Structures are given as structure tokens and as C-alpha cells.
Amino acid sequence: MKKIQERFFNARIRTKMLVSYMLILLIAVMAVCLLMYIYMNQVYKKQLLYSASQSFEQAEEFLSYRIDSVLYVSDLLRVNDDIQKILEKDKEEIEGDIIGQNLDMITMENYIYSICNSVDIYQISLYLPSYLMYSNQQVLFRNLDIFRETEEYKRLMDGNEFGIWLPPQKLYSADTNKSVKVISYIQSIRDMSLLNRVIAVVRVSIRSQDIDEMMEKSNITASGSVWIENHNGELISCSNEELYQEIKDGVQDLWAENDLPEEWTMEKVEGNNYFIRETDIPRTDWKLVAVMPSRELFRISEVLLTPLLIVLFVLIVLVVAVSIFFSQTITSRISHLAARMESVEDGIPHLEAKEQGANDEIGQLYQSFQYMSNRLEELMNKEYENGKAVKHAELRALQAQINPHFLYNTLDLINWEALDCGATRITKISRALAKFYKLSLNKGKEFSKVREELEHVRYYIMIQNFRYDDRLQLTEEVPESLMEYEVLHIVLQPLVENSFVHGMAGKPETAILELHIRGYEEGQDVILEVADNGSGMTEEQMENILDEEKGNGYGVRNIHTRIRLVYGEKYGLEYTGNEWGGVTVRIRFPKGRGIIE
């Protein structure tokens, strides 16, 4: 250690400075990378658990809604006066009355179909006594005497509840001639005068597929699982049966020890750590359980590790380069200043410096060069500010030429004058034009919401339909979830206008142009499509329309360029043909918004 100190003490100043800079900067860079790594892991953990909670609660709400629907339908049938009157009839009274039975069947069918049309239920069945001729219909009506021999009926009669939920099973329907996997709720219908007498059983069924699809959507991670099981441990639905089979015994052992909390908790199951959350579904004997491997929370480590190592390597290279640069700068002041001063123009003389103390010629040269650099920087900044002021003044002058208040007031004046004259068509046109220009100006903002872009298009279509006698028909399929995303201002309306101008070319004067605007998400991107049934374009035209040298679509090329400048090279416009013979143009931009200084 002492020898190392002696060598460092006797080393050149440049070597000492180089080693000192490198150690300090390397320690700082590694500390920052480590802190960033820890912070990103914590943020990802919080976000993942929050997303998982949102999905879990949505699944719980969906289940509660479906269960309430089933119970509501079952209760309607159980207490319906008409059904009670029909089923309370004595066997001797109704057995030979074919006409009466037909009328009763039609009454109950109409009531059941009316319920099915108003509530999202797959099938409703009534188990009726076998002496009724329609009890073996196998669609709306089934044989109660046969059903009494089943385990389901015995379980219903043994329980204290009015009804029970059955695990998933295939239910055959003579109406469709096929079996469908369903989840059913059965409830007895009792004679109102003799409550111990069961006169029928109602079965309300929903498709297992609907619950399974909801379970899959609720599974926030590919390696996790969300499932529903009843108090007997029978599986109702599951998003990942492979994981369920692996850990179900361990999870049930946890329940045997104590109730799991209705918030995320980490538990060790079958030798692995899992985040588990469960809740009881009201008015059922079901539990909703979500399981997520804890390793999902540390997957960010695998994702971040390689980029962080690359960044660390680059920073180390930069640290070494910066250390060498600064050490060489300080120890080679004369050559550095000489090289810099040779590049200075406008009559600055060549100065020579001798290697002396800080107050010698080298210091004077440094001070003079620093003063000159400062003066040049001041002049350049002043010139830059002056240029900005000129550009700003020109912009203000241009804006003043199209004063929005003057435009609004003028259109408002036209509107009132038209109203005075009874010209309601002119009133509508002036209002639409005022709203169109107000949206176009957008208060000078660079970005607008998808909702505002669609509104801008609607007013454009309205104005054009005044001119062309409603020859434009607009259809929108943009979900509400996309409406609040921000996109560059005025990117949608020019594409609609382009579809109108070129789509109507060569068509009869009475032809209708249909425009379809559709929006959807694709990963972290938002896609807006404008499709028409116009004259179409050749493959070559679609390939060249965005090419600056080959294409002639200046407007769409301008939109494409703006999007790529703000969001990056992977975003912009894409042209394709469509099934109507027209053209579809897709706008791709990332979720959120860009920032332009």
C-alpha cells in the first residue's frame, strides 16, 4: 500500500488528475445506476400491484352483476302470479285438458322469452311435473320427476337455501341440438299456500365461456392465475388451469390455517412466493382468487439489467474520455489555447505563452481568451435574441392578419343577419364554419384531443354536405377510452378532405362517398383509420404518396413529417386499399402526448 502511495505521489500531475477524475466519476455513475435500478423496481412493483387490483375489482364487479342478473330472473319466475296459478292446478284438473295446457305453456313461454330478451341470460328452464304434456320439451320445460333423481335436486332439498349454484356442466338443448357448457342456479318454486310443497324447479343458466373470458382478461400476468371455486373446492372458472393444479392444495391449506385478507399478501406456496388475493362473492358459495408469482415483480430486473449495463459501459467510456480530456486540458494549456486562438478570426493576433505560474503569460492568455469567448457568446446570444424577436414580431403580425375574434364576430353577424331574413340554412352554415375555425385555431396549442379532432371532422363534413347535398356519409367507431388521448393538432381533417377530393374523382355527381373513422389501441400505440369507398389508388400511388420526390400529396406528406418529427421514425401515416375499393389511411401515434419546445 505504501509503495502505491509513493508511486502516486511521484506520478505526473496529469496522471494524478486522470486517476482522481476517473474514481470520482465512476463512483458517482455507479451509484446513480444502482439507485435508478432500485427505484425502477419499486415503481414497477407499485404499478403492477395497482393494475392487478384494478383487474381483480373489475372481475368482482362483473361477477356480481352476472350473479344479480341470474338471481333477479330466478326470483321473477318464482313469485310470478301467472306461473303460480298454472303450477298450483291439481293433476286431475289439468291432465286431460290439452287446450288448457297449451294455453298455460304459451303464457309461460311468452313470459320467459320476455325476460330473456331483457336480461343477458343464456337459458331459462322450468322443471315441471311429468303429467304436463310439455314437460319433456327439453328447451324451456324439462321433466321434474326425472330431475328429482339427480344429486342436484337432493342437494337443493337438503339445503336450507332457496337455491344453489351448480358447478360448470354441459347442458343439452333440443332447440339448438347441441350441448353448451353452462353455470346454473337452481331454485325451487313452492306452492304459496303450502310452502313445503315443491311444484317446480327453475334453472337459470349463463355460459361458462363468458365467465372464462372475463377470467382471462382479469389475469394481469401470463404466469399468474385467477379462478373461482365453491366451498366444496369445485372449480367454476380459471384463467390458468396449469398453475391452479400446481398450487390449489397449498392455497387451500392456507385457508385452513386462517382467512386470507382481501388485499394482496405474499405467501409461500409449494416452495415459491406468490402474491395472493381472495374475496367471497355475495349470494353465492364462491370465492374469487387471484395468484401472481412474486418473480413477476422482479421481471423488470431482467428487462432493465441489459440496458443499464449498456448505459453503464457507455458512461464508463465517457468518464474515461472526459477524464483524459480534462487532464490533458489543464496540463496542456499552452497548446490548447494556441490551437483555439488560431481558429479565432476577425483580426485576433497570434499569442505565445511561456510555461510559468498562474499569473504569468499563460494566465493572461487564458484570461484574454476567456474574455474574448465571453464577448463572442454575448454577441451571438444577442443576435439570437434579436432574431427571435424578429420572428416573433412576424408571427404576431401574421396572426393579427387573421384575428380570430374578428372572424368569430363576423360569422356571428352573418348568423344574426340570416336569422333576421329567415335564412336558416345560412345560419347553420355560419355556425358550422365558426366552430370549424375555432377548432382549427385551437387557442394556438400544438396538440388537441382525439375527441376534438373528431369534432373538427364532423364540422368539415357538415359544411361540405351543405355544398354537395349530403353526398358525404361519416361513420365513427372510436371507443371512449381513446377520446382523451392527445395528438398533433389537425391531422385527421386533412386526411378526410383528401379522401373526399380524390375519392369523388371520376364518380357521378349523385354518388355517395362513405367515410369510416375507426380507432383502436395496439400495444402502447393508438391507431386512427380513415377509410373511404372512393375511386381508390394504385399500389404504386400508395407507395409513392409519402415520397418527397415521387409523390404529389403535399398535405398528407406534411402530416406524416410532423408526426415523425415529434414522435419518432416508427410513427406516421400508412396507405392501403380496402374491401370497398377505396383507400384506408392509418395514423399511428403513441399514447400520451409529445412535447415541442
mmCIF file of N, CA and C in Angstrom, residues 49-134:
data_model
loop_
_atom_site.group_PDB
_atom_site.id
_atom_site.type_symbol
_atom_site.label_atom_id
_atom_site.label_comp_id
_atom_site.label_asym_id
_atom_site.label_seq_id
_atom_site.Cartn_x
_atom_site.Cartn_y
_atom_site.Cartn_z
ATOM 1 N N LEU A 49 -48.979 -4.073 -8.988
ATOM 2 C CA LEU A 49 -49.990 -4.390 -7.983
ATOM 3 C C LEU A 49 -51.238 -3.533 -8.166
ATOM 4 N N TYR A 50 -51.040 -2.289 -8.566
ATOM 5 C CA TYR A 50 -52.208 -1.433 -8.806
ATOM 6 C C TYR A 50 -53.024 -1.946 -9.988
ATOM 7 N N SER A 51 -52.342 -2.314 -11.075
ATOM 8 C CA SER A 51 -53.049 -2.863 -12.238
ATOM 9 C C SER A 51 -53.751 -4.165 -11.887
ATOM 10 N N ALA A 52 -53.074 -5.011 -11.110
ATOM 11 C CA ALA A 52 -53.683 -6.273 -10.708
ATOM 12 C C ALA A 52 -54.921 -6.028 -9.847
ATOM 13 N N SER A 53 -54.863 -5.033 -8.955
ATOM 14 C CA SER A 53 -56.019 -4.714 -8.114
ATOM 15 C C SER A 53 -57.188 -4.217 -8.958
ATOM 16 N N GLN A 54 -56.886 -3.374 -9.940
ATOM 17 C CA GLN A 54 -57.944 -2.871 -10.804
ATOM 18 C C GLN A 54 -58.624 -4.014 -11.560
ATOM 19 N N SER A 55 -57.814 -4.941 -12.097
ATOM 20 C CA SER A 55 -58.380 -6.072 -12.830
ATOM 21 C C SER A 55 -59.198 -6.976 -11.906
ATOM 22 N N PHE A 56 -58.687 -7.192 -10.694
ATOM 23 C CA PHE A 56 -59.388 -8.041 -9.731
ATOM 24 C C PHE A 56 -60.740 -7.431 -9.360
ATOM 25 N N GLU A 57 -60.764 -6.135 -9.098
ATOM 26 C CA GLU A 57 -62.010 -5.471 -8.713
ATOM 27 C C GLU A 57 -63.005 -5.422 -9.874
ATOM 28 N N GLN A 58 -62.499 -5.264 -11.081
ATOM 29 C CA GLN A 58 -63.388 -5.303 -12.240
ATOM 30 C C GLN A 58 -64.011 -6.689 -12.402
ATOM 31 N N ALA A 59 -63.207 -7.728 -12.170
ATOM 32 C CA ALA A 59 -63.740 -9.095 -12.241
ATOM 33 C C ALA A 59 -64.804 -9.313 -11.177
ATOM 34 N N GLU A 60 -64.565 -8.792 -9.969
ATOM 35 C CA GLU A 60 -65.542 -8.928 -8.889
ATOM 36 C C GLU A 60 -66.844 -8.208 -9.240
ATOM 37 N N GLU A 61 -66.738 -7.013 -9.814
ATOM 38 C CA GLU A 61 -67.935 -6.269 -10.207
ATOM 39 C C GLU A 61 -68.700 -6.999 -11.313
ATOM 40 N N PHE A 62 -67.951 -7.551 -12.275
ATOM 41 C CA PHE A 62 -68.602 -8.277 -13.369
ATOM 42 C C PHE A 62 -69.343 -9.498 -12.824
ATOM 43 N N LEU A 63 -68.698 -10.246 -11.930
ATOM 44 C CA LEU A 63 -69.348 -11.425 -11.358
ATOM 45 C C LEU A 63 -70.599 -11.038 -10.573
ATOM 46 N N SER A 64 -70.491 -9.968 -9.784
ATOM 47 C CA SER A 64 -71.644 -9.526 -9.002
ATOM 48 C C SER A 64 -72.804 -9.145 -9.920
ATOM 49 N N TYR A 65 -72.471 -8.494 -11.033
ATOM 50 C CA TYR A 65 -73.515 -8.103 -11.973
ATOM 51 C C TYR A 65 -74.196 -9.341 -12.580
ATOM 52 N N ARG A 66 -73.383 -10.325 -13.019
ATOM 53 C CA ARG A 66 -73.964 -11.519 -13.639
ATOM 54 C C ARG A 66 -74.781 -12.319 -12.624
ATOM 55 N N ILE A 67 -74.276 -12.404 -11.402
ATOM 56 C CA ILE A 67 -74.986 -13.153 -10.368
ATOM 57 C C ILE A 67 -76.305 -12.470 -10.022
ATOM 58 N N ASP A 68 -76.274 -11.146 -9.879
ATOM 59 C CA ASP A 68 -77.504 -10.409 -9.580
ATOM 60 C C ASP A 68 -78.533 -10.606 -10.689
ATOM 61 N N SER A 69 -78.054 -10.654 -11.957
ATOM 62 C CA SER A 69 -78.969 -10.869 -13.077
ATOM 63 C C SER A 69 -79.632 -12.234 -12.979
ATOM 64 N N VAL A 70 -78.834 -13.256 -12.666
ATOM 65 C CA VAL A 70 -79.378 -14.618 -12.566
ATOM 66 C C VAL A 70 -80.382 -14.708 -11.420
ATOM 67 N N LEU A 71 -80.010 -14.169 -10.248
ATOM 68 C CA LEU A 71 -80.902 -14.242 -9.091
ATOM 69 C C LEU A 71 -82.180 -13.441 -9.328
ATOM 70 N N TYR A 72 -82.045 -12.323 -10.006
ATOM 71 C CA TYR A 72 -83.218 -11.498 -10.304
ATOM 72 C C TYR A 72 -84.205 -12.268 -11.194
ATOM 73 N N VAL A 73 -83.673 -12.930 -12.246
ATOM 74 C CA VAL A 73 -84.535 -13.701 -13.143
ATOM 75 C C VAL A 73 -85.193 -14.862 -12.395
ATOM 76 N N SER A 74 -84.397 -15.545 -11.560
ATOM 77 C CA SER A 74 -84.939 -16.680 -10.819
ATOM 78 C C SER A 74 -86.064 -16.249 -9.883
ATOM 79 N N ASP A 75 -85.867 -15.114 -9.195
ATOM 80 C CA ASP A 75 -86.892 -14.615 -8.285
ATOM 81 C C ASP A 75 -88.146 -14.177 -9.032
ATOM 82 N N LEU A 76 -87.968 -13.601 -10.227
ATOM 83 C CA LEU A 76 -89.128 -13.202 -11.032
ATOM 84 C C LEU A 76 -90.013 -14.400 -11.349
ATOM 85 N N LEU A 77 -89.366 -15.496 -11.761
ATOM 86 C CA LEU A 77 -90.126 -16.688 -12.115
ATOM 87 C C LEU A 77 -90.748 -17.338 -10.882
ATOM 88 N N ARG A 78 -90.035 -17.282 -9.763
ATOM 89 C CA ARG A 78 -90.510 -17.958 -8.555
ATOM 90 C C ARG A 78 -91.776 -17.311 -7.997
ATOM 91 N N VAL A 79 -91.883 -15.976 -8.096
ATOM 92 C CA VAL A 79 -93.007 -15.285 -7.460
ATOM 93 C C VAL A 79 -94.041 -14.808 -8.464
ATOM 94 N N ASN A 80 -93.869 -15.136 -9.732
ATOM 95 C CA ASN A 80 -94.822 -14.668 -10.732
ATOM 96 C C ASN A 80 -96.203 -15.281 -10.487
ATOM 97 N N ASP A 81 -97.220 -14.414 -10.459
ATOM 98 C CA ASP A 81 -98.580 -14.867 -10.150
ATOM 99 C C ASP A 81 -99.119 -15.841 -11.193
ATOM 100 N N ASP A 82 -98.879 -15.540 -12.478
ATOM 101 C CA ASP A 82 -99.401 -16.401 -13.539
ATOM 102 C C ASP A 82 -98.805 -17.802 -13.461
ATOM 103 N N ILE A 83 -97.504 -17.869 -13.247
ATOM 104 C CA ILE A 83 -96.848 -19.176 -13.158
ATOM 105 C C ILE A 83 -97.333 -19.925 -11.919
ATOM 106 N N GLN A 84 -97.504 -19.189 -10.798
ATOM 107 C CA GLN A 84 -98.015 -19.829 -9.589
ATOM 108 C C GLN A 84 -99.404 -20.430 -9.827
ATOM 109 N N LYS A 85 -100.271 -19.671 -10.477
ATOM 110 C CA LYS A 85 -101.628 -20.157 -10.722
ATOM 111 C C LYS A 85 -101.628 -21.391 -11.611
ATOM 112 N N ILE A 86 -100.760 -21.388 -12.625
ATOM 113 C CA ILE A 86 -100.694 -22.529 -13.543
ATOM 114 C C ILE A 86 -100.189 -23.776 -12.829
ATOM 115 N N LEU A 87 -99.130 -23.625 -12.023
ATOM 116 C CA LEU A 87 -98.493 -24.786 -11.409
ATOM 117 C C LEU A 87 -99.251 -25.285 -10.181
ATOM 118 N N GLU A 88 -100.111 -24.448 -9.602
ATOM 119 C CA GLU A 88 -100.879 -24.876 -8.441
ATOM 120 C C GLU A 88 -102.118 -25.711 -8.813
ATOM 121 N N LYS A 89 -102.409 -25.806 -10.112
ATOM 122 C CA LYS A 89 -103.573 -26.585 -10.542
ATOM 123 C C LYS A 89 -103.383 -28.068 -10.218
ATOM 124 N N ASP A 90 -104.472 -28.702 -9.819
ATOM 125 C CA ASP A 90 -104.416 -30.130 -9.492
ATOM 126 C C ASP A 90 -104.189 -30.969 -10.742
ATOM 127 N N LYS A 91 -103.565 -32.124 -10.529
ATOM 128 C CA LYS A 91 -103.290 -33.027 -11.641
ATOM 129 C C LYS A 91 -104.575 -33.428 -12.346
ATOM 130 N N GLU A 92 -105.625 -33.743 -11.588
ATOM 131 C CA GLU A 92 -106.886 -34.167 -12.186
ATOM 132 C C GLU A 92 -107.517 -33.031 -12.984
ATOM 133 N N GLU A 93 -107.281 -31.812 -12.542
ATOM 134 C CA GLU A 93 -107.893 -30.659 -13.197
ATOM 135 C C GLU A 93 -107.276 -30.372 -14.568
ATOM 136 N N ILE A 94 -106.012 -30.629 -14.716
ATOM 137 C CA ILE A 94 -105.313 -30.168 -15.923
ATOM 138 C C ILE A 94 -104.839 -31.293 -16.819
ATOM 139 N N GLU A 95 -104.723 -32.547 -16.305
ATOM 140 C CA GLU A 95 -104.076 -33.629 -17.049
ATOM 141 C C GLU A 95 -104.752 -33.896 -18.391
ATOM 142 N N GLY A 96 -106.068 -33.907 -18.432
ATOM 143 C CA GLY A 96 -106.748 -34.206 -19.685
ATOM 144 C C GLY A 96 -107.138 -32.983 -20.484
ATOM 145 N N ASP A 97 -106.835 -31.820 -19.964
ATOM 146 C CA ASP A 97 -107.221 -30.567 -20.636
ATOM 147 C C ASP A 97 -106.083 -30.136 -21.565
ATOM 148 N N ILE A 98 -106.072 -30.644 -22.799
ATOM 149 C CA ILE A 98 -104.972 -30.346 -23.739
ATOM 150 C C ILE A 98 -104.963 -28.870 -24.117
ATOM 151 N N ILE A 99 -106.145 -28.326 -24.356
ATOM 152 C CA ILE A 99 -106.216 -26.906 -24.744
ATOM 153 C C ILE A 99 -105.725 -26.026 -23.596
ATOM 154 N N GLY A 100 -106.166 -26.352 -22.404
ATOM 155 C CA GLY A 100 -105.727 -25.565 -21.250
ATOM 156 C C GLY A 100 -104.222 -25.639 -21.054
ATOM 157 N N GLN A 101 -103.646 -26.854 -21.240
ATOM 158 C CA GLN A 101 -102.197 -26.986 -21.098
ATOM 159 C C GLN A 101 -101.463 -26.164 -22.157
ATOM 160 N N ASN A 102 -101.986 -26.173 -23.381
ATOM 161 C CA ASN A 102 -101.357 -25.365 -24.441
ATOM 162 C C ASN A 102 -101.377 -23.879 -24.093
ATOM 163 N N LEU A 103 -102.525 -23.426 -23.585
ATOM 164 C CA LEU A 103 -102.620 -22.005 -23.201
ATOM 165 C C LEU A 103 -101.646 -21.688 -22.064
ATOM 166 N N ASP A 104 -101.572 -22.600 -21.077
ATOM 167 C CA ASP A 104 -100.623 -22.386 -19.977
ATOM 168 C C ASP A 104 -99.189 -22.347 -20.494
ATOM 169 N N MET A 105 -98.860 -23.278 -21.422
ATOM 170 C CA MET A 105 -97.498 -23.321 -21.961
ATOM 171 C C MET A 105 -97.160 -22.021 -22.692
ATOM 172 N N ILE A 106 -98.104 -21.528 -23.489
ATOM 173 C CA ILE A 106 -97.865 -20.287 -24.243
ATOM 174 C C ILE A 106 -97.674 -19.127 -23.279
ATOM 175 N N THR A 107 -98.489 -19.073 -22.214
ATOM 176 C CA THR A 107 -98.351 -17.993 -21.225
ATOM 177 C C THR A 107 -96.953 -17.992 -20.603
ATOM 178 N N MET A 108 -96.489 -19.181 -20.184
ATOM 179 C CA MET A 108 -95.172 -19.248 -19.545
ATOM 180 C C MET A 108 -94.056 -18.995 -20.553
ATOM 181 N N GLU A 109 -94.214 -19.507 -21.789
ATOM 182 C CA GLU A 109 -93.194 -19.255 -22.810
ATOM 183 C C GLU A 109 -93.040 -17.752 -23.071
ATOM 184 N N ASN A 110 -94.180 -17.056 -23.228
ATOM 185 C CA ASN A 110 -94.118 -15.614 -23.501
ATOM 186 C C ASN A 110 -93.416 -14.880 -22.373
ATOM 187 N N TYR A 111 -93.734 -15.275 -21.138
ATOM 188 C CA TYR A 111 -93.119 -14.603 -20.009
ATOM 189 C C TYR A 111 -91.607 -14.875 -19.955
ATOM 190 N N ILE A 112 -91.222 -16.128 -20.197
ATOM 191 C CA ILE A 112 -89.793 -16.474 -20.164
ATOM 192 C C ILE A 112 -89.040 -15.768 -21.282
ATOM 193 N N TYR A 113 -89.613 -15.759 -22.496
ATOM 194 C CA TYR A 113 -88.927 -15.090 -23.614
ATOM 195 C C TYR A 113 -88.804 -13.587 -23.377
ATOM 196 N N SER A 114 -89.815 -12.989 -22.742
ATOM 197 C CA SER A 114 -89.731 -11.557 -22.451
ATOM 198 C C SER A 114 -88.597 -11.260 -21.487
ATOM 199 N N ILE A 115 -88.375 -12.171 -20.533
ATOM 200 C CA ILE A 115 -87.255 -11.988 -19.592
ATOM 201 C C ILE A 115 -85.925 -12.154 -20.313
ATOM 202 N N CYS A 116 -85.821 -13.209 -21.144
ATOM 203 C CA CYS A 116 -84.569 -13.466 -21.867
ATOM 204 C C CYS A 116 -84.189 -12.294 -22.772
ATOM 205 N N ASN A 117 -85.174 -11.641 -23.345
ATOM 206 C CA ASN A 117 -84.890 -10.527 -24.246
ATOM 207 C C ASN A 117 -84.413 -9.281 -23.507
ATOM 208 N N SER A 118 -84.681 -9.199 -22.213
ATOM 209 C CA SER A 118 -84.303 -8.004 -21.454
ATOM 210 C C SER A 118 -83.101 -8.213 -20.550
ATOM 211 N N VAL A 119 -82.702 -9.458 -20.304
ATOM 212 C CA VAL A 119 -81.593 -9.758 -19.407
ATOM 213 C C VAL A 119 -80.613 -10.674 -20.126
ATOM 214 N N ASP A 120 -79.323 -10.494 -19.832
ATOM 215 C CA ASP A 120 -78.280 -11.270 -20.502
ATOM 216 C C ASP A 120 -78.176 -12.658 -19.864
ATOM 217 N N ILE A 121 -79.080 -13.554 -20.248
ATOM 218 C CA ILE A 121 -79.134 -14.924 -19.731
ATOM 219 C C ILE A 121 -79.083 -15.877 -20.911
ATOM 220 N N TYR A 122 -78.298 -16.981 -20.770
ATOM 221 C CA TYR A 122 -78.194 -17.929 -21.879
ATOM 222 C C TYR A 122 -79.460 -18.774 -22.016
ATOM 223 N N GLN A 123 -79.946 -19.342 -20.896
ATOM 224 C CA GLN A 123 -81.114 -20.226 -20.988
ATOM 225 C C GLN A 123 -81.853 -20.252 -19.659
ATOM 226 N N ILE A 124 -83.185 -20.315 -19.768
ATOM 227 C CA ILE A 124 -84.053 -20.469 -18.604
ATOM 228 C C ILE A 124 -84.878 -21.747 -18.810
ATOM 229 N N SER A 125 -84.879 -22.608 -17.807
ATOM 230 C CA SER A 125 -85.646 -23.857 -17.893
ATOM 231 C C SER A 125 -86.490 -24.026 -16.641
ATOM 232 N N LEU A 126 -87.683 -24.561 -16.825
ATOM 233 C CA LEU A 126 -88.552 -24.918 -15.708
ATOM 234 C C LEU A 126 -88.709 -26.437 -15.691
ATOM 235 N N TYR A 127 -88.410 -27.048 -14.534
ATOM 236 C CA TYR A 127 -88.634 -28.479 -14.364
ATOM 237 C C TYR A 127 -90.066 -28.651 -13.837
ATOM 238 N N LEU A 128 -90.921 -29.292 -14.638
ATOM 239 C CA LEU A 128 -92.351 -29.380 -14.356
ATOM 240 C C LEU A 128 -92.761 -30.836 -14.169
ATOM 241 N N PRO A 129 -93.901 -31.065 -13.482
ATOM 242 C CA PRO A 129 -94.375 -32.450 -13.284
ATOM 243 C C PRO A 129 -94.602 -33.149 -14.624
ATOM 244 N N SER A 130 -94.376 -34.445 -14.641
ATOM 245 C CA SER A 130 -94.426 -35.210 -15.886
ATOM 246 C C SER A 130 -95.829 -35.328 -16.474
ATOM 247 N N TYR A 131 -96.886 -35.086 -15.649
ATOM 248 C CA TYR A 131 -98.232 -35.186 -16.217
ATOM 249 C C TYR A 131 -98.556 -34.030 -17.149
ATOM 250 N N LEU A 132 -97.727 -32.979 -17.158
ATOM 251 C CA LEU A 132 -97.901 -31.897 -18.116
ATOM 252 C C LEU A 132 -97.272 -32.332 -19.437
ATOM 253 N N MET A 133 -98.030 -32.245 -20.510
ATOM 254 C CA MET A 133 -97.579 -32.801 -21.792
ATOM 255 C C MET A 133 -96.323 -32.099 -22.320
ATOM 256 N N TYR A 134 -96.076 -30.876 -21.909
ATOM 257 C CA TYR A 134 -94.909 -30.139 -22.434
ATOM 258 C C TYR A 134 -93.708 -30.207 -21.495
#
